[in-house]
Structures are given as C-alpha cells and as structure tokens.
Amino acid sequence: MQYDVNKIREDFPILARSVYGKPLVYLDNGATTQKPRCVVESITDEYYSVNANVHRGVHFLSQQATNLHEASRETVRRFINARSISEIVFTRGTTESINLVASSFADSQMKEGDEVIVSVMEHHSNIVSWQLQAARKGIVLKVIPMNDRGELLLDEYKKLFSEKTKLVSVAHVSNVLGTINPVKDMIAFAHSQGVPVLVDGAQSIPHMKVDVQDLDADFYVFSGHKVYGPTGIGVLYGKEAWLDKLPPYQGGGEMIKNVSFEKTTFNELPFKFEAGTPDYIGSTALAKALDYVSAIGMDNIFAYEHGLTQYAMNRLKEIPGMRILGEAEQKGGVISFLVGDIHHFDMGTLLDRLGIAVRTGHHCAEPLMHRLGIEGTVRASLGLYNTKEEIDALVEGVLRVSRMFA
Ligand code: PLP
C-alpha cells in the first residue's frame, strides 16, 4: 500500500491550524494524539442519535447503545488478538488499568515480602501503583537496569527473579527513550520461572501490531487517547484465567449479579471489573479509532514512522551540541534530546513560539531522569501524520533557538 501522509493529514482537521501565526507542527503524540474526523463524529453522532445507558435497558435506544458498546469490545479483541471478549475490560486508561491489576493482584496473590519486577524506564503509573501496594502490603519493588543506549540489561533482569517474585510489570515502549523492549523474550523467561507479566502498552499500541497471544502477555494495558481515540477510555486485557482469579477493583452497579445485605455475588467477566456506567460513547469512538489505524495498517504505520524516526535522528544529530537520550537498536518514534546547556524548558517554550509542539520535563519518569543524571529532556514524539517537512521545521527551530543562546 502507498502511504499517503497528505491524505491522512486531511482526516485530522486540527493539523491545518496555526499557532502564533505559524503552521502547527504537532510533535507531542506521546502525550496524546490528535483525532481523525471519524472519531469526533462518532462521539457527536452517538450523543445525537443513540444515547442511552447500556446493559440494563429494555428500550430500543438502550439496546442500540449496548450493541455499539459490546461491538467495540469485539473490535478491541480483534485489534490485539485476544481469545475472547471476556478478556477485554474497559477502564479509564493505562493508569487505571495498572492500578486495577496492582490492587487486585496484590490483594489476592501477594503477601508481605513478595516482589514485583519493574524497569528503570517505567512511567510513574507503573511505579507508584506498585508503591501504593508496597506501602499497604509490604511488597518489594525490584528494578531492571539499562545500559547507556537505553536498553534493558536482560542478564540483570534474569538475576532479579527469586521465589518471592510474583509479577513482572514492564513498558513495551519507553515514553522517554523510545526503546522497544524485547517483551516477548522477557515474558518467555518470566513464564519459565512461573511468573506472570503485565505489559504497559501505552506507547506501543499506536505504533505497531500487537498480538497478545503471540506475546503471551498475561496483562496488556493501553489508553484510547494515545491511539487516536478519545480521552477517558482505555483497556485492560487479561488472560481469562488471571482475571477469574482476581477480586473486583471497585464496587457498584454493572459488576454485580445479585446484591443483598447478607451476600453479594459478582458478575461474570469482564463486567466484574466494570463498576458503574461505562464510557459507552468513548468505547464506540475508540473502536472507530482502531478501525481507522487498522485500515491504514499497523505494519504500514510502523514502517512509515520507523523511516521518519531515522530521518529525524540523523537530522537532529547534525545540530552542534546535540545530545540524544535513547539510542537503542530497537527504537520507536520518541526522541528525547538536550542541546548544549540550554534548559529543556527554554527550548520547549521557544519552539512553541515557532508553532512546534514538543514536551519538556521529566515525562513522568523521574527515576529514569535520575539514572540519566538529568532533570528533564525535550521530547519530540511522532505520530502517523507527521512529515519530513515537520522534522525539518523542528531541526530549523532547534538551530534557531541554539543560535539565540550562543
Ligand atoms: N505508561 C506510559 C508508558 C505512558 O507513556 C503513559 C502516558 O504518557 C502512561 C503509562 C499513562 O497513560 P494515561 O495517562 O493515559 O493513563
């Protein structure tokens, strides 16, 4: 298939706007992606013509809304190749998905002194969720170190396992370094030790084909808004055998079968984990987003973004004083950098005045910043609609800011 980026851009009205009189160059896709027309229209269409609460209604609209919501679950299942829709839990996003597993897993599967392995490059959501459980249950975090290119040290990983290891929880792609971690191999090793694995797919799902059965992940989590879908909805995939074992995370409507003051029984999967009115408008729009990227083809998106990342890395390296953080052999379209001693915040603010949206700071990965010995970086993160011309604009912008500080 011919990858027609200009045609793709037409699907995203926001990309045509200007900022401070300059054409918008949106390079903050790691934080959130822009939305194609079909996603935005799905939201207004459903509110205008279908809206009704799902699952409990006998009336026409409720059944139509329920059908849309459950069809979206099937779309998610197909997208990540889960075995069954019972394994697809809708949540508010990656953060809630991790907190759900951390809470329910720690409650039912862990005791004081038990260990969870995470990596040094985790997002705070995959650190603090476990620290909360550590404080509550006395469990211990073990940390996989990395080399200076930003690659996890797999020999060290293997040494971290003990009879107390109960779970590995690791990012598929780093939101700072862009490193694509070898999660399939890491899962295979963990399983050889009898340990299940949660994969944080927030930064992988938008950029590559993910097959949870092929990876053999026990849990896989992601956010809708990072894959061109709406905010406020995300996914927890869990193997049915695991989800069956875990207790509910929150109590309320939807997640129960029968309630009395003496005894309550819980609903079947996946509803056991979906207390309260679900974001059924969001689930339909998320399914539209997944259909949208599927129509382009995840392998095509990966190949296109890979080429663009290579181009961006090469061009950025032409800049005097450029320091790129994260040069893993397997690297996605997340490029963190610093130039000379220009503060990342100054660089980001001045780039913004040129219409270039990048992110600055610690990117919710302070332990990784400590490992790198820095406070923060400038981060350009690519999406399926970015172009070489936008990379050129970034390079020109960085050069211009550098000259100002020279
Ligand atoms: N994990 C990673 C690797 C991320 O990059 C992010 C967001 O940037 C998250 C988790 C949290 O995602 P959310 O804020 O959508 O829950």
Short mmCIF file of C-alpha atoms and ligand atoms in Angstrom, two decimals:
data_model
loop_
_atom_site.label_atom_id
_atom_site.label_comp_id
_atom_site.label_asym_id
_atom_site.label_seq_id
_atom_site.Cartn_x
_atom_site.Cartn_y
_atom_site.Cartn_z
CA MET A 1 0.00 0.00 0.00
CA GLN A 2 1.17 3.50 -0.82
CA TYR A 3 1.41 5.51 2.43
CA ASP A 4 -0.18 8.84 1.53
CA VAL A 5 0.60 11.05 4.52
CA ASN A 6 -1.00 14.13 2.97
CA LYS A 7 -4.25 12.28 2.51
CA ILE A 8 -4.06 11.02 6.09
CA ARG A 9 -3.50 14.57 7.34
CA GLU A 10 -6.77 15.65 5.75
CA ASP A 11 -8.56 13.38 8.23
CA PHE A 12 -7.21 15.48 11.14
CA PRO A 13 -8.69 19.00 10.94
CA ILE A 14 -6.57 20.32 13.82
CA LEU A 15 -3.37 19.79 11.83
CA ALA A 16 -4.41 22.60 9.49
CA ARG A 17 -4.48 25.22 12.22
CA SER A 18 -1.79 27.72 13.03
CA VAL A 19 -0.23 28.69 16.36
CA TYR A 20 1.20 32.20 16.85
CA GLY A 21 0.71 32.70 13.12
CA LYS A 22 2.87 29.66 12.29
CA PRO A 23 1.65 26.34 10.91
CA LEU A 24 1.19 23.88 13.76
CA VAL A 25 3.89 21.21 13.94
CA TYR A 26 2.46 18.72 16.41
CA LEU A 27 5.19 16.52 17.87
CA ASP A 28 3.63 15.66 21.22
CA ASN A 29 1.96 12.42 20.24
CA GLY A 30 3.45 10.54 23.18
CA ALA A 31 1.31 12.68 25.47
CA THR A 32 -1.80 12.45 23.34
CA THR A 33 -2.65 12.07 19.67
CA GLN A 34 -4.94 14.20 17.54
CA LYS A 35 -8.27 12.74 16.47
CA PRO A 36 -9.45 11.90 12.99
CA ARG A 37 -12.83 13.20 11.90
CA CYS A 38 -14.43 9.73 12.18
CA VAL A 39 -13.63 9.60 15.90
CA VAL A 40 -15.01 13.06 16.68
CA GLU A 41 -18.10 12.40 14.55
CA SER A 42 -18.70 9.11 16.31
CA ILE A 43 -18.99 10.99 19.61
CA THR A 44 -21.46 13.60 18.36
CA ASP A 45 -23.43 11.07 16.29
CA GLU A 46 -23.91 8.73 19.21
CA TYR A 47 -24.94 11.54 21.56
CA TYR A 48 -27.33 12.98 18.97
CA SER A 49 -28.96 9.79 17.82
CA VAL A 50 -28.43 6.86 20.17
CA ASN A 51 -27.55 7.98 23.68
CA ALA A 52 -28.99 5.79 26.47
CA ASN A 53 -27.42 3.95 29.37
CA VAL A 54 -26.24 0.47 28.45
CA HIS A 55 -26.93 -3.10 29.61
CA ARG A 56 -29.97 -2.64 31.85
CA GLY A 57 -32.46 -1.09 29.46
CA VAL A 58 -35.28 -2.87 27.68
CA HIS A 59 -35.96 0.08 25.41
CA PHE A 60 -34.71 0.49 21.86
CA LEU A 61 -32.04 3.13 22.44
CA SER A 62 -30.54 1.30 25.38
CA GLN A 63 -30.26 -1.86 23.35
CA GLN A 64 -28.72 0.01 20.42
CA ALA A 65 -26.18 1.70 22.74
CA THR A 66 -25.41 -1.68 24.34
CA ASN A 67 -24.88 -3.27 20.94
CA LEU A 68 -22.46 -0.50 19.95
CA HIS A 69 -20.59 -0.78 23.25
CA GLU A 70 -20.25 -4.55 23.04
CA ALA A 71 -19.33 -4.43 19.34
CA SER A 72 -16.50 -2.08 20.37
CA ARG A 73 -15.25 -4.67 22.81
CA GLU A 74 -15.09 -7.13 19.92
CA THR A 75 -13.16 -4.55 17.85
CA VAL A 76 -10.62 -4.22 20.66
CA ARG A 77 -10.40 -8.00 20.98
CA ARG A 78 -9.67 -8.35 17.27
CA PHE A 79 -7.17 -5.46 17.31
CA ILE A 80 -4.93 -7.13 19.91
CA ASN A 81 -5.94 -10.69 19.03
CA ALA A 82 -7.28 -11.63 22.45
CA ARG A 83 -9.00 -15.02 22.68
CA SER A 84 -12.31 -13.75 23.96
CA ILE A 85 -14.22 -10.56 24.73
CA SER A 86 -14.28 -11.72 28.36
CA GLU A 87 -10.63 -10.71 28.43
CA ILE A 88 -11.28 -7.08 27.41
CA VAL A 89 -12.03 -4.77 30.34
CA PHE A 90 -12.79 -1.11 29.60
CA THR A 91 -11.09 1.28 32.01
CA ARG A 92 -10.29 5.00 32.02
CA GLY A 93 -6.84 4.37 30.55
CA THR A 94 -3.43 2.85 31.12
CA THR A 95 -3.15 4.34 34.60
CA GLU A 96 -6.44 2.90 35.80
CA SER A 97 -5.69 -0.46 34.19
CA ILE A 98 -2.36 -0.73 36.03
CA ASN A 99 -3.92 0.39 39.32
CA LEU A 100 -6.65 -2.20 38.89
CA VAL A 101 -4.17 -5.03 38.42
CA ALA A 102 -1.85 -3.72 41.15
CA SER A 103 -4.68 -3.54 43.66
CA SER A 104 -6.47 -6.79 42.79
CA PHE A 105 -3.26 -8.75 42.21
CA ALA A 106 -1.59 -7.58 45.42
CA ASP A 107 -4.76 -8.27 47.41
CA SER A 108 -5.22 -11.81 46.18
CA GLN A 109 -1.80 -13.07 45.08
CA MET A 110 0.81 -11.35 47.25
CA LYS A 111 1.92 -11.25 50.84
CA GLU A 112 4.48 -9.24 52.75
CA GLY A 113 7.97 -9.59 51.28
CA ASP A 114 6.76 -10.69 47.83
CA GLU A 115 8.36 -8.96 44.87
CA VAL A 116 7.33 -7.17 41.68
CA ILE A 117 9.91 -6.54 38.96
CA VAL A 118 9.66 -3.24 37.06
CA SER A 119 12.24 -1.45 34.92
CA VAL A 120 14.18 1.75 35.41
CA MET A 121 12.41 3.32 32.43
CA GLU A 122 8.82 2.96 33.68
CA HIS A 123 6.27 5.74 33.62
CA HIS A 124 5.19 6.80 37.13
CA SER A 125 1.91 4.98 36.67
CA ASN A 126 3.81 1.68 36.58
CA ILE A 127 5.87 2.62 39.63
CA VAL A 128 3.58 4.47 42.00
CA SER A 129 0.69 1.99 41.55
CA TRP A 130 3.02 -0.68 42.94
CA GLN A 131 4.45 1.60 45.62
CA LEU A 132 0.92 2.15 46.94
CA GLN A 133 0.59 -1.60 47.28
CA ALA A 134 4.09 -1.82 48.72
CA ALA A 135 3.05 0.57 51.48
CA ARG A 136 -0.20 -1.33 52.10
CA LYS A 137 1.03 -4.91 51.87
CA GLY A 138 4.79 -4.69 52.42
CA ILE A 139 5.67 -5.89 48.93
CA VAL A 140 9.03 -5.03 47.38
CA LEU A 141 9.93 -3.49 44.00
CA LYS A 142 12.96 -4.80 42.08
CA VAL A 143 14.26 -2.67 39.22
CA ILE A 144 15.72 -3.83 35.87
CA PRO A 145 18.69 -1.59 34.99
CA MET A 146 19.62 -0.38 31.49
CA ASN A 147 22.76 0.48 29.52
CA ASP A 148 23.65 3.97 28.31
CA ARG A 149 21.87 3.45 24.98
CA GLY A 150 18.65 2.90 26.90
CA GLU A 151 18.39 -0.88 26.52
CA LEU A 152 17.33 -3.07 29.42
CA LEU A 153 20.03 -5.43 30.70
CA LEU A 154 18.45 -8.81 30.25
CA ASP A 155 21.09 -10.73 32.19
CA GLU A 156 20.44 -8.46 35.16
CA TYR A 157 16.69 -8.94 34.63
CA LYS A 158 17.08 -12.68 34.95
CA LYS A 159 19.10 -12.31 38.14
CA LEU A 160 16.27 -10.37 39.81
CA PHE A 161 13.97 -13.41 39.97
CA SER A 162 13.59 -15.22 43.27
CA GLU A 163 10.98 -17.48 44.79
CA LYS A 164 9.33 -14.28 46.04
CA THR A 165 8.83 -12.81 42.56
CA LYS A 166 5.11 -12.70 41.86
CA LEU A 167 4.82 -10.40 38.82
CA VAL A 168 6.83 -8.52 36.18
CA SER A 169 5.36 -5.18 35.08
CA VAL A 170 7.18 -3.52 32.22
CA ALA A 171 6.69 -0.98 29.42
CA HIS A 172 6.61 -2.26 25.85
CA VAL A 173 7.98 1.07 24.57
CA SER A 174 9.60 3.76 26.73
CA ASN A 175 7.79 7.10 26.63
CA VAL A 176 11.13 8.92 27.06
CA LEU A 177 13.75 6.88 25.20
CA GLY A 178 11.60 5.25 22.56
CA THR A 179 13.22 1.89 23.36
CA ILE A 180 11.16 -1.05 22.16
CA ASN A 181 11.73 -3.58 24.91
CA PRO A 182 12.01 -7.28 23.98
CA VAL A 183 8.86 -8.08 25.91
CA LYS A 184 8.22 -11.39 24.15
CA ASP A 185 11.56 -12.77 25.36
CA MET A 186 11.08 -11.21 28.77
CA ILE A 187 7.67 -12.85 29.09
CA ALA A 188 9.05 -16.23 27.99
CA PHE A 189 11.73 -16.02 30.68
CA ALA A 190 9.27 -14.90 33.38
CA HIS A 191 6.96 -17.78 32.46
CA SER A 192 9.86 -20.22 32.72
CA GLN A 193 10.07 -19.03 36.34
CA GLY A 194 6.30 -19.35 36.82
CA VAL A 195 5.81 -15.57 36.95
CA PRO A 196 3.11 -13.65 35.01
CA VAL A 197 3.79 -10.39 33.17
CA LEU A 198 1.90 -7.13 32.75
CA VAL A 199 2.91 -5.09 29.69
CA ASP A 200 2.29 -1.33 29.64
CA GLY A 201 1.35 -0.79 26.01
CA ALA A 202 0.60 2.95 26.21
CA GLN A 203 3.40 3.81 23.77
CA SER A 204 3.31 0.67 21.61
CA ILE A 205 -0.35 0.23 20.67
CA PRO A 206 -0.45 3.39 18.47
CA HIS A 207 2.68 2.43 16.53
CA MET A 208 2.93 -1.31 15.94
CA LYS A 209 0.97 -4.52 15.57
CA VAL A 210 0.38 -6.05 18.99
CA ASP A 211 -0.76 -9.65 19.33
CA VAL A 212 -1.29 -10.51 22.98
CA GLN A 213 -1.43 -14.23 22.25
CA ASP A 214 1.81 -14.18 20.31
CA LEU A 215 3.48 -12.19 23.12
CA ASP A 216 1.80 -14.49 25.65
CA ALA A 217 1.25 -11.43 27.89
CA ASP A 218 -0.82 -12.11 30.99
CA PHE A 219 -1.99 -8.49 31.15
CA TYR A 220 -1.67 -5.80 28.48
CA VAL A 221 -2.87 -2.24 29.07
CA PHE A 222 -3.29 0.89 26.97
CA SER A 223 -5.06 4.26 26.64
CA GLY A 224 -7.52 5.22 23.91
CA HIS A 225 -6.32 8.80 23.61
CA LYS A 226 -2.81 7.79 22.59
CA VAL A 227 -4.11 5.72 19.68
CA TYR A 228 -6.18 8.49 18.03
CA GLY A 229 -9.23 7.71 20.19
CA PRO A 230 -10.95 9.81 22.84
CA THR A 231 -9.75 10.63 26.35
CA GLY A 232 -11.25 8.84 29.33
CA ILE A 233 -11.26 5.32 27.93
CA GLY A 234 -8.65 2.60 27.93
CA VAL A 235 -8.25 -1.12 28.02
CA LEU A 236 -7.08 -3.83 30.35
CA TYR A 237 -6.50 -7.10 28.56
CA GLY A 238 -6.07 -10.00 30.95
CA LYS A 239 -5.93 -13.72 30.35
CA GLU A 240 -9.24 -15.13 31.45
CA ALA A 241 -7.57 -17.47 33.93
CA TRP A 242 -5.96 -14.48 35.65
CA LEU A 243 -8.99 -12.21 35.57
CA ASP A 244 -11.04 -15.04 37.06
CA LYS A 245 -8.62 -15.26 39.99
CA LEU A 246 -8.57 -11.54 40.77
CA PRO A 247 -11.16 -9.89 43.01
CA PRO A 248 -13.15 -6.83 41.83
CA TYR A 249 -11.40 -3.46 41.96
CA GLN A 250 -14.40 -1.21 42.59
CA GLY A 251 -17.91 -1.91 43.76
CA GLY A 252 -21.13 -0.60 42.27
CA GLY A 253 -23.61 -1.25 39.52
CA GLU A 254 -22.76 -3.41 36.48
CA MET A 255 -20.19 -5.51 38.37
CA ILE A 256 -22.69 -7.49 40.45
CA LYS A 257 -25.00 -10.42 39.80
CA ASN A 258 -27.10 -10.25 42.99
CA VAL A 259 -26.89 -7.97 45.98
CA SER A 260 -28.36 -8.41 49.43
CA PHE A 261 -27.20 -7.04 52.75
CA GLU A 262 -26.08 -10.55 53.66
CA LYS A 263 -24.23 -11.52 50.49
CA THR A 264 -23.34 -10.11 47.07
CA THR A 265 -22.30 -12.17 44.07
CA PHE A 266 -20.22 -10.68 41.29
CA ASN A 267 -20.94 -10.50 37.60
CA GLU A 268 -19.11 -12.60 35.03
CA LEU A 269 -16.08 -11.34 33.11
CA PRO A 270 -15.38 -8.69 32.01
CA PHE A 271 -18.20 -6.90 33.87
CA LYS A 272 -16.80 -7.91 37.27
CA PHE A 273 -14.20 -5.16 36.73
CA GLU A 274 -16.51 -2.52 35.24
CA ALA A 275 -18.34 -0.92 38.16
CA GLY A 276 -20.70 1.93 37.28
CA THR A 277 -21.88 3.33 33.97
CA PRO A 278 -19.15 2.65 31.42
CA ASP A 279 -17.95 5.24 28.92
CA TYR A 280 -20.05 3.73 26.15
CA ILE A 281 -19.69 6.82 23.97
CA GLY A 282 -15.92 6.55 24.39
CA SER A 283 -15.81 2.84 23.62
CA THR A 284 -17.59 3.37 20.29
CA ALA A 285 -15.20 6.18 19.40
CA LEU A 286 -12.20 4.09 20.46
CA ALA A 287 -13.38 1.31 18.15
CA LYS A 288 -13.59 3.87 15.34
CA ALA A 289 -10.00 4.91 16.05
CA LEU A 290 -8.83 1.27 15.99
CA ASP A 291 -10.70 0.69 12.73
CA TYR A 292 -9.08 3.83 11.35
CA VAL A 293 -5.49 2.75 12.11
CA SER A 294 -6.28 -0.82 11.04
CA ALA A 295 -7.43 0.44 7.64
CA ILE A 296 -4.05 2.16 7.17
CA GLY A 297 -2.39 -1.00 8.52
CA MET A 298 -0.31 -1.19 11.70
CA ASP A 299 2.66 -2.60 9.77
CA ASN A 300 2.46 0.33 7.34
CA ILE A 301 2.30 2.79 10.23
CA PHE A 302 5.30 1.12 11.86
CA ALA A 303 7.35 1.20 8.66
CA TYR A 304 6.46 4.82 7.92
CA GLU A 305 7.21 6.03 11.44
CA HIS A 306 10.43 4.00 11.53
CA GLY A 307 11.67 5.79 8.41
CA LEU A 308 10.65 9.14 9.85
CA THR A 309 12.41 8.38 13.15
CA GLN A 310 15.64 7.50 11.33
CA TYR A 311 15.38 10.71 9.35
CA ALA A 312 14.75 12.76 12.50
CA MET A 313 17.63 11.13 14.40
CA ASN A 314 20.05 11.80 11.53
CA ARG A 315 18.95 15.37 11.06
CA LEU A 316 18.95 16.21 14.77
CA LYS A 317 22.47 14.82 15.11
CA GLU A 318 23.67 17.49 12.63
CA ILE A 319 22.97 20.10 15.32
CA PRO A 320 26.07 21.21 17.29
CA GLY A 321 25.84 20.27 20.97
CA MET A 322 23.01 17.79 20.36
CA ARG A 323 22.67 15.01 22.94
CA ILE A 324 20.07 12.36 22.18
CA LEU A 325 18.83 10.36 25.15
CA GLY A 326 17.95 6.86 23.98
CA GLU A 327 19.72 5.25 21.06
CA ALA A 328 18.51 1.69 21.42
CA GLU A 329 18.83 -0.54 18.40
CA GLN A 330 15.08 -1.16 18.57
CA LYS A 331 13.63 2.31 18.84
CA GLY A 332 10.20 3.82 18.18
CA GLY A 333 9.35 7.41 17.28
CA VAL A 334 10.09 9.03 20.63
CA ILE A 335 13.15 11.28 20.56
CA SER A 336 14.39 12.92 23.75
CA PHE A 337 17.21 15.43 23.47
CA LEU A 338 19.16 18.25 25.06
CA VAL A 339 21.28 20.84 23.28
CA GLY A 340 24.42 22.21 24.97
CA ASP A 341 23.40 23.63 28.30
CA ILE A 342 20.10 25.08 27.08
CA HIS A 343 17.42 24.24 29.61
CA HIS A 344 14.78 21.89 28.20
CA PHE A 345 12.04 24.23 29.34
CA ASP A 346 13.57 27.20 27.47
CA MET A 347 13.96 25.10 24.34
CA GLY A 348 10.35 23.89 24.51
CA THR A 349 8.97 27.37 25.17
CA LEU A 350 10.85 28.94 22.27
CA LEU A 351 9.97 26.10 19.90
CA ASP A 352 6.34 26.65 20.85
CA ARG A 353 6.64 30.27 19.62
CA LEU A 354 7.62 28.80 16.25
CA GLY A 355 4.46 26.68 16.22
CA ILE A 356 6.30 23.49 17.22
CA ALA A 357 4.63 21.49 19.99
CA VAL A 358 7.07 19.32 21.94
CA ARG A 359 7.04 18.22 25.56
CA THR A 360 9.64 19.15 28.16
CA GLY A 361 10.38 17.92 31.65
CA HIS A 362 10.71 14.51 33.28
CA HIS A 363 7.86 12.94 31.29
CA CYS A 364 6.50 11.20 34.40
CA ALA A 365 9.69 9.14 34.59
CA GLU A 366 11.72 10.74 37.39
CA PRO A 367 13.63 7.56 38.30
CA LEU A 368 14.80 7.38 34.68
CA MET A 369 15.91 11.03 34.87
CA HIS A 370 17.94 10.14 37.98
CA ARG A 371 19.53 7.25 36.08
CA LEU A 372 20.44 9.62 33.23
CA GLY A 373 21.67 12.26 35.67
CA ILE A 374 19.43 14.97 34.23
CA GLU A 375 16.31 16.87 35.28
CA GLY A 376 14.42 16.58 32.06
CA THR A 377 14.56 16.49 28.28
CA VAL A 378 12.89 17.99 25.25
CA ARG A 379 10.80 15.23 23.69
CA ALA A 380 9.56 15.05 20.13
CA SER A 381 7.17 12.13 19.70
CA LEU A 382 5.92 11.16 16.27
CA GLY A 383 2.53 10.07 15.01
CA LEU A 384 1.23 8.57 11.80
CA TYR A 385 0.53 12.03 10.29
CA ASN A 386 3.94 13.65 10.83
CA THR A 387 6.10 14.50 7.83
CA LYS A 388 9.74 15.05 6.89
CA GLU A 389 8.91 18.72 6.42
CA GLU A 390 7.82 18.87 10.06
CA ILE A 391 11.09 17.24 11.13
CA ASP A 392 12.92 19.86 9.06
CA ALA A 393 10.90 22.57 10.83
CA LEU A 394 11.91 21.07 14.20
CA VAL A 395 15.59 21.00 13.20
CA GLU A 396 15.42 24.59 11.92
CA GLY A 397 13.67 25.61 15.15
CA VAL A 398 16.25 23.94 17.38
CA LEU A 399 19.07 25.57 15.39
CA ARG A 400 17.41 28.95 15.73
CA VAL A 401 16.99 28.58 19.50
CA SER A 402 20.62 27.35 19.77
CA ARG A 403 21.85 30.45 17.94
CA MET A 404 19.90 32.65 20.38
CA PHE A 405 21.75 31.07 23.28
CA ALA A 406 25.16 31.05 21.60
N1 PLP B 1 2.59 4.40 30.59
C1 PLP B 1 3.29 5.01 29.64
C2 PLP B 1 4.49 4.34 29.06
C3 PLP B 1 2.90 6.28 29.20
O1 PLP B 1 3.62 6.90 28.26
C4 PLP B 1 1.77 6.89 29.78
C5 PLP B 1 1.37 8.25 29.40
O2 PLP B 1 2.15 9.04 28.91
C6 PLP B 1 1.06 6.20 30.76
C7 PLP B 1 1.50 4.96 31.14
C8 PLP B 1 -0.17 6.77 31.40
O3 PLP B 1 -1.18 6.88 30.45
P1 PLP B 1 -2.57 7.58 30.83
O4 PLP B 1 -2.21 8.92 31.43
O5 PLP B 1 -3.30 7.70 29.53
O6 PLP B 1 -3.27 6.71 31.81
#
